[in-house]
Amino acid sequence: NAGVTQTPKFQVLKTGQSMTLQCAQDMNHNSMYWYRQDPGMGLRLIYYSASEGTTDKGEVPNGYNVSRLNKREFSLRLESAAPSQTSVYFCASTPSPGVGTQYFGPGTRLLVL
Amino acid sequence: AQKITQTQPGMFVQEKEAVTLDCTYDTSDPSYGLFWYKQPSSGEMIFLIYQGSYDQQNATEGRYSLNFQKARKSANLVISASQLGDSAMYFCAMRDLETQGGSEKLVFGKGTKLTVNP
């Protein structure tokens, strides 16, 4: 049982390049989330998807877009990367809102030069 | 808006001793949930313990217990019999449940770095 998987594990981009971070869960969870973690900070919510077919902005959505491809997959896209987006990105899922804990993926470390 | 405060950037404890990591929260919602996560140097987020606002008893999970003082809005994590493997960042988080939107968000504190000395 893989849980929540993320690809890639590490990526280096140049300013202005685009990329998509992939996330998949095999736990049949309804809700999925994207967070970023900066040094000295806790995790901050970028976007979330309460259920398949819905997405909403979190605390820090600027510069990002998301797609809930199906129930399993939730991708995060950087259209034009900026150095301020250098961070560690975590994907998480939960069975349903208010139920249990959020399960986190291993994270993607992104460096924008 | 909900807020989580962790006032201890770093803590040190001797192996086999107990340690308390502080967490205070601010919310106007009567129903909420509080979580503690561990983040070792490898980077993954590991769920440790959960406390619901209506739970009558403090949550416990093995060596972890949550000292929940609702009136003081605190949810401190107590680790008993510390082990070297407990050295990590620890994050307190609060569940923000949006009943209308049908989703939940976690609001995190900035974390406490725990170092266990042999």
mmCIF file of C-alpha atoms in Angstrom:
data_model
loop_
_atom_site.group_PDB
_atom_site.id
_atom_site.type_symbol
_atom_site.label_atom_id
_atom_site.label_comp_id
_atom_site.label_asym_id
_atom_site.label_seq_id
_atom_site.Cartn_x
_atom_site.Cartn_y
_atom_site.Cartn_z
ATOM 1 C CA ASN A 1 0.000 0.000 0.000
ATOM 2 C CA ALA A 2 1.850 3.088 -1.289
ATOM 3 C CA GLY A 3 -0.340 5.731 0.399
ATOM 4 C CA VAL A 4 0.434 9.168 -1.063
ATOM 5 C CA THR A 5 3.137 9.351 -3.726
ATOM 6 C CA GLN A 6 4.737 12.440 -5.256
ATOM 7 C CA THR A 7 6.919 12.931 -8.296
ATOM 8 C CA PRO A 8 9.536 14.196 -8.766
ATOM 9 C CA LYS A 9 11.417 14.048 -5.476
ATOM 10 C CA PHE A 10 13.705 16.893 -6.434
ATOM 11 C CA GLN A 11 13.717 19.442 -9.251
ATOM 12 C CA VAL A 12 15.814 22.417 -10.290
ATOM 13 C CA LEU A 13 14.202 25.043 -12.501
ATOM 14 C CA LYS A 14 15.323 28.297 -14.024
ATOM 15 C CA THR A 15 13.235 31.404 -13.489
ATOM 16 C CA GLY A 16 10.376 31.457 -15.965
ATOM 17 C CA GLN A 17 10.283 27.717 -16.626
ATOM 18 C CA SER A 18 7.141 25.738 -16.003
ATOM 19 C CA MET A 19 6.602 22.375 -14.398
ATOM 20 C CA THR A 20 3.926 20.133 -12.923
ATOM 21 C CA LEU A 21 4.212 18.334 -9.618
ATOM 22 C CA GLN A 22 2.315 15.080 -9.546
ATOM 23 C CA CYS A 23 0.493 13.534 -6.605
ATOM 24 C CA ALA A 24 -1.445 10.291 -6.368
ATOM 25 C CA GLN A 25 -3.113 8.419 -3.521
ATOM 26 C CA ASP A 26 -4.349 4.858 -3.442
ATOM 27 C CA MET A 27 -6.489 5.097 -0.309
ATOM 28 C CA ASN A 28 -9.734 6.074 -2.069
ATOM 29 C CA HIS A 29 -9.701 9.424 -0.294
ATOM 30 C CA ASN A 30 -12.040 12.160 -1.367
ATOM 31 C CA SER A 31 -10.026 15.228 -0.387
ATOM 32 C CA MET A 32 -6.526 16.203 -1.493
ATOM 33 C CA TYR A 33 -4.255 19.127 -0.636
ATOM 34 C CA TRP A 34 -1.089 20.900 -1.707
ATOM 35 C CA TYR A 35 1.125 22.612 0.879
ATOM 36 C CA ARG A 36 4.454 24.373 0.737
ATOM 37 C CA GLN A 37 7.029 24.461 3.505
ATOM 38 C CA ASP A 38 9.636 27.204 3.695
ATOM 39 C CA PRO A 39 12.586 27.281 6.102
ATOM 40 C CA GLY A 40 11.500 28.145 9.631
ATOM 41 C CA MET A 41 7.854 27.893 8.721
ATOM 42 C CA GLY A 42 5.124 25.371 9.119
ATOM 43 C CA LEU A 43 3.203 24.127 6.133
ATOM 44 C CA ARG A 44 0.963 26.559 4.292
ATOM 45 C CA LEU A 45 -1.940 25.496 2.148
ATOM 46 C CA ILE A 46 -1.702 26.359 -1.544
ATOM 47 C CA TYR A 47 -4.783 24.682 -3.031
ATOM 48 C CA TYR A 48 -7.136 21.929 -2.072
ATOM 49 C CA SER A 49 -9.747 19.687 -3.637
ATOM 50 C CA ALA A 50 -12.587 18.688 -1.350
ATOM 51 C CA SER A 51 -13.779 16.067 -3.793
ATOM 52 C CA GLU A 52 -13.272 14.982 -7.369
ATOM 53 C CA GLY A 53 -14.215 17.818 -9.707
ATOM 54 C CA THR A 54 -13.713 20.654 -7.210
ATOM 55 C CA THR A 55 -10.707 22.807 -6.376
ATOM 56 C CA ASP A 56 -10.299 25.854 -4.158
ATOM 57 C CA LYS A 57 -7.607 28.311 -3.181
ATOM 58 C CA GLY A 58 -5.803 28.046 0.095
ATOM 59 C CA GLU A 59 -3.622 30.558 1.926
ATOM 60 C CA VAL A 60 -0.916 31.077 -0.735
ATOM 61 C CA PRO A 61 -2.335 30.277 -4.217
ATOM 62 C CA ASN A 62 -0.614 32.969 -6.293
ATOM 63 C CA GLY A 63 1.616 31.590 -9.033
ATOM 64 C CA TYR A 64 0.068 28.123 -8.957
ATOM 65 C CA ASN A 65 -2.681 26.164 -10.664
ATOM 66 C CA VAL A 66 -4.079 22.759 -9.857
ATOM 67 C CA SER A 67 -5.950 19.969 -11.558
ATOM 68 C CA ARG A 68 -7.905 17.185 -9.903
ATOM 69 C CA LEU A 69 -7.453 14.719 -12.710
ATOM 70 C CA ASN A 70 -9.524 11.995 -11.082
ATOM 71 C CA LYS A 71 -10.153 10.744 -7.571
ATOM 72 C CA ARG A 72 -6.596 9.472 -7.233
ATOM 73 C CA GLU A 73 -4.559 12.276 -8.755
ATOM 74 C CA PHE A 74 -4.078 15.959 -7.916
ATOM 75 C CA SER A 75 -1.404 17.932 -9.758
ATOM 76 C CA LEU A 76 0.166 21.315 -9.009
ATOM 77 C CA ARG A 77 1.461 23.461 -11.861
ATOM 78 C CA LEU A 78 3.909 26.339 -11.797
ATOM 79 C CA GLU A 79 3.397 28.249 -15.057
ATOM 80 C CA SER A 80 6.363 30.606 -14.703
ATOM 81 C CA ALA A 81 8.594 29.649 -11.806
ATOM 82 C CA ALA A 82 10.081 32.349 -9.577
ATOM 83 C CA PRO A 83 12.862 32.093 -6.962
ATOM 84 C CA SER A 84 10.234 32.789 -4.287
ATOM 85 C CA GLN A 85 8.701 29.423 -5.155
ATOM 86 C CA THR A 86 11.787 27.584 -3.973
ATOM 87 C CA SER A 87 10.319 25.362 -1.300
ATOM 88 C CA VAL A 88 9.382 21.853 -0.307
ATOM 89 C CA TYR A 89 5.959 20.862 -1.591
ATOM 90 C CA PHE A 90 3.778 18.343 0.169
ATOM 91 C CA CYS A 91 0.670 16.662 -1.099
ATOM 92 C CA ALA A 92 -1.825 15.238 1.401
ATOM 93 C CA SER A 93 -5.133 13.431 1.374
ATOM 94 C CA THR A 94 -7.909 12.696 3.822
ATOM 95 C CA PRO A 95 -10.852 10.313 3.641
ATOM 96 C CA SER A 96 -13.438 13.056 3.990
ATOM 97 C CA PRO A 97 -13.489 16.494 5.587
ATOM 98 C CA GLY A 98 -13.389 16.215 9.347
ATOM 99 C CA VAL A 99 -12.561 12.526 9.342
ATOM 100 C CA GLY A 100 -9.243 11.242 10.562
ATOM 101 C CA THR A 101 -5.923 12.805 9.824
ATOM 102 C CA GLN A 102 -4.339 14.065 6.644
ATOM 103 C CA TYR A 103 -1.874 11.613 5.140
ATOM 104 C CA PHE A 104 1.175 13.257 3.618
ATOM 105 C CA GLY A 105 3.356 12.335 0.696
ATOM 106 C CA PRO A 106 7.170 12.358 0.965
ATOM 107 C CA GLY A 107 7.491 15.860 -0.485
ATOM 108 C CA THR A 108 9.079 17.430 -3.563
ATOM 109 C CA ARG A 109 12.060 19.693 -3.072
ATOM 110 C CA LEU A 110 12.020 22.477 -5.667
ATOM 111 C CA LEU A 111 14.849 24.910 -6.329
ATOM 112 C CA VAL A 112 14.236 27.847 -8.661
ATOM 113 C CA LEU A 113 17.371 29.651 -9.805
ATOM 114 C CA ALA B 1 -8.955 33.274 11.503
ATOM 115 C CA GLN B 2 -7.436 30.317 13.213
ATOM 116 C CA LYS B 3 -3.890 30.546 14.487
ATOM 117 C CA ILE B 4 -1.366 28.171 16.003
ATOM 118 C CA THR B 5 1.564 29.386 18.099
ATOM 119 C CA GLN B 6 4.592 27.339 19.020
ATOM 120 C CA THR B 7 6.850 29.533 21.144
ATOM 121 C CA GLN B 8 9.817 27.152 21.484
ATOM 122 C CA PRO B 9 12.033 27.230 18.380
ATOM 123 C CA GLY B 10 14.262 24.568 19.932
ATOM 124 C CA MET B 11 14.221 22.203 22.879
ATOM 125 C CA PHE B 12 16.808 19.880 24.352
ATOM 126 C CA VAL B 13 16.147 16.805 26.467
ATOM 127 C CA GLN B 14 18.227 13.993 27.886
ATOM 128 C CA GLU B 15 17.545 10.498 26.679
ATOM 129 C CA LYS B 16 14.936 8.683 28.806
ATOM 130 C CA GLU B 17 13.542 11.919 30.237
ATOM 131 C CA ALA B 18 10.144 13.427 29.463
ATOM 132 C CA VAL B 19 9.698 16.631 27.480
ATOM 133 C CA THR B 20 6.771 18.966 26.844
ATOM 134 C CA LEU B 21 6.379 20.874 23.589
ATOM 135 C CA ASP B 22 4.074 23.860 23.810
ATOM 136 C CA CYS B 23 1.227 24.751 21.487
ATOM 137 C CA THR B 24 -1.421 27.421 21.898
ATOM 138 C CA TYR B 25 -4.233 28.042 19.492
ATOM 139 C CA ASP B 26 -6.803 30.642 18.695
ATOM 140 C CA THR B 27 -10.206 29.933 17.228
ATOM 141 C CA SER B 28 -13.777 31.069 17.619
ATOM 142 C CA ASP B 29 -15.207 27.757 16.403
ATOM 143 C CA PRO B 30 -16.640 25.502 19.125
ATOM 144 C CA SER B 31 -15.706 22.403 17.143
ATOM 145 C CA TYR B 32 -12.111 21.892 16.133
ATOM 146 C CA GLY B 33 -9.346 19.340 16.082
ATOM 147 C CA LEU B 34 -5.713 19.545 17.064
ATOM 148 C CA PHE B 35 -2.909 17.456 15.609
ATOM 149 C CA TRP B 36 0.762 16.887 16.242
ATOM 150 C CA TYR B 37 3.114 15.830 13.455
ATOM 151 C CA LYS B 38 6.746 14.805 13.573
ATOM 152 C CA GLN B 39 9.128 15.704 10.775
ATOM 153 C CA PRO B 40 12.480 13.924 10.988
ATOM 154 C CA SER B 41 15.492 15.095 9.030
ATOM 155 C CA SER B 42 14.407 12.855 6.158
ATOM 156 C CA GLY B 43 11.519 15.275 5.612
ATOM 157 C CA GLU B 44 8.341 13.244 5.775
ATOM 158 C CA MET B 45 5.379 14.334 7.909
ATOM 159 C CA ILE B 46 4.400 11.687 10.433
ATOM 160 C CA PHE B 47 1.088 11.917 12.276
ATOM 161 C CA LEU B 48 1.484 11.431 16.029
ATOM 162 C CA ILE B 49 -1.695 12.265 17.894
ATOM 163 C CA TYR B 50 -5.097 13.917 17.605
ATOM 164 C CA GLN B 51 -7.387 15.695 20.073
ATOM 165 C CA GLY B 52 -10.954 16.737 19.308
ATOM 166 C CA SER B 53 -12.384 19.790 21.046
ATOM 167 C CA TYR B 54 -15.210 17.743 22.558
ATOM 168 C CA ASP B 55 -13.051 14.864 23.705
ATOM 169 C CA GLN B 56 -13.372 14.504 27.457
ATOM 170 C CA GLN B 57 -10.034 12.850 28.011
ATOM 171 C CA ASN B 58 -6.561 13.799 26.895
ATOM 172 C CA ALA B 59 -5.384 11.793 23.900
ATOM 173 C CA THR B 60 -2.580 9.275 24.330
ATOM 174 C CA GLU B 61 -0.659 7.213 21.770
ATOM 175 C CA GLY B 62 2.126 5.133 23.229
ATOM 176 C CA ARG B 63 4.802 7.498 24.550
ATOM 177 C CA TYR B 64 2.916 10.527 23.256
ATOM 178 C CA SER B 65 0.199 12.302 25.174
ATOM 179 C CA LEU B 66 -1.572 15.550 24.574
ATOM 180 C CA ASN B 67 -2.110 17.864 27.535
ATOM 181 C CA PHE B 68 -5.303 19.580 26.399
ATOM 182 C CA GLN B 69 -6.350 22.617 28.420
ATOM 183 C CA LYS B 70 -9.364 24.011 26.626
ATOM 184 C CA ALA B 71 -9.850 27.103 28.787
ATOM 185 C CA ARG B 72 -6.241 28.123 28.244
ATOM 186 C CA LYS B 73 -6.400 27.138 24.556
ATOM 187 C CA SER B 74 -3.322 24.998 24.830
ATOM 188 C CA ALA B 75 -2.542 21.568 23.427
ATOM 189 C CA ASN B 76 0.931 20.621 24.576
ATOM 190 C CA LEU B 77 2.620 17.435 23.425
ATOM 191 C CA VAL B 78 4.291 15.344 26.100
ATOM 192 C CA ILE B 79 6.850 12.762 25.042
ATOM 193 C CA SER B 80 7.766 10.347 27.795
ATOM 194 C CA ALA B 81 11.020 8.394 28.003
ATOM 195 C CA SER B 82 12.685 10.282 25.132
ATOM 196 C CA GLN B 83 14.694 8.307 22.615
ATOM 197 C CA LEU B 84 17.433 9.434 20.251
ATOM 198 C CA GLY B 85 15.058 8.778 17.375
ATOM 199 C CA ASP B 86 12.701 11.427 18.726
ATOM 200 C CA SER B 87 15.078 14.144 17.531
ATOM 201 C CA ALA B 88 13.053 15.962 14.875
ATOM 202 C CA MET B 89 10.857 18.966 14.139
ATOM 203 C CA TYR B 90 7.429 18.822 15.741
ATOM 204 C CA PHE B 91 4.452 20.684 14.356
ATOM 205 C CA CYS B 92 1.166 21.479 16.004
ATOM 206 C CA ALA B 93 -1.781 21.950 13.645
ATOM 207 C CA MET B 94 -5.450 22.834 13.881
ATOM 208 C CA ARG B 95 -8.228 21.578 11.693
ATOM 209 C CA ASP B 96 -10.351 24.282 10.105
ATOM 210 C CA LEU B 97 -13.489 22.517 8.948
ATOM 211 C CA GLU B 98 -15.553 24.430 6.430
ATOM 212 C CA THR B 99 -18.991 22.974 6.745
ATOM 213 C CA GLN B 100 -20.366 25.003 3.835
ATOM 214 C CA GLY B 101 -17.551 24.272 1.436
ATOM 215 C CA GLY B 102 -17.302 20.705 2.617
ATOM 216 C CA SER B 103 -13.580 20.694 3.119
ATOM 217 C CA GLU B 104 -11.004 20.966 5.800
ATOM 218 C CA LYS B 105 -7.745 22.786 6.038
ATOM 219 C CA LEU B 106 -4.893 22.381 8.451
ATOM 220 C CA VAL B 107 -3.291 25.464 9.940
ATOM 221 C CA PHE B 108 0.243 24.772 11.151
ATOM 222 C CA GLY B 109 2.489 26.331 13.733
ATOM 223 C CA LYS B 110 6.111 27.107 12.901
ATOM 224 C CA GLY B 111 7.394 24.056 14.709
ATOM 225 C CA THR B 112 9.781 23.140 17.511
ATOM 226 C CA LYS B 113 13.083 21.423 16.885
ATOM 227 C CA LEU B 114 13.652 18.750 19.505
ATOM 228 C CA THR B 115 17.118 17.401 20.152
ATOM 229 C CA VAL B 116 17.522 14.345 22.348
ATOM 230 C CA ASN B 117 20.963 14.077 23.915
ATOM 231 C CA PRO B 118 22.509 10.720 24.878
#
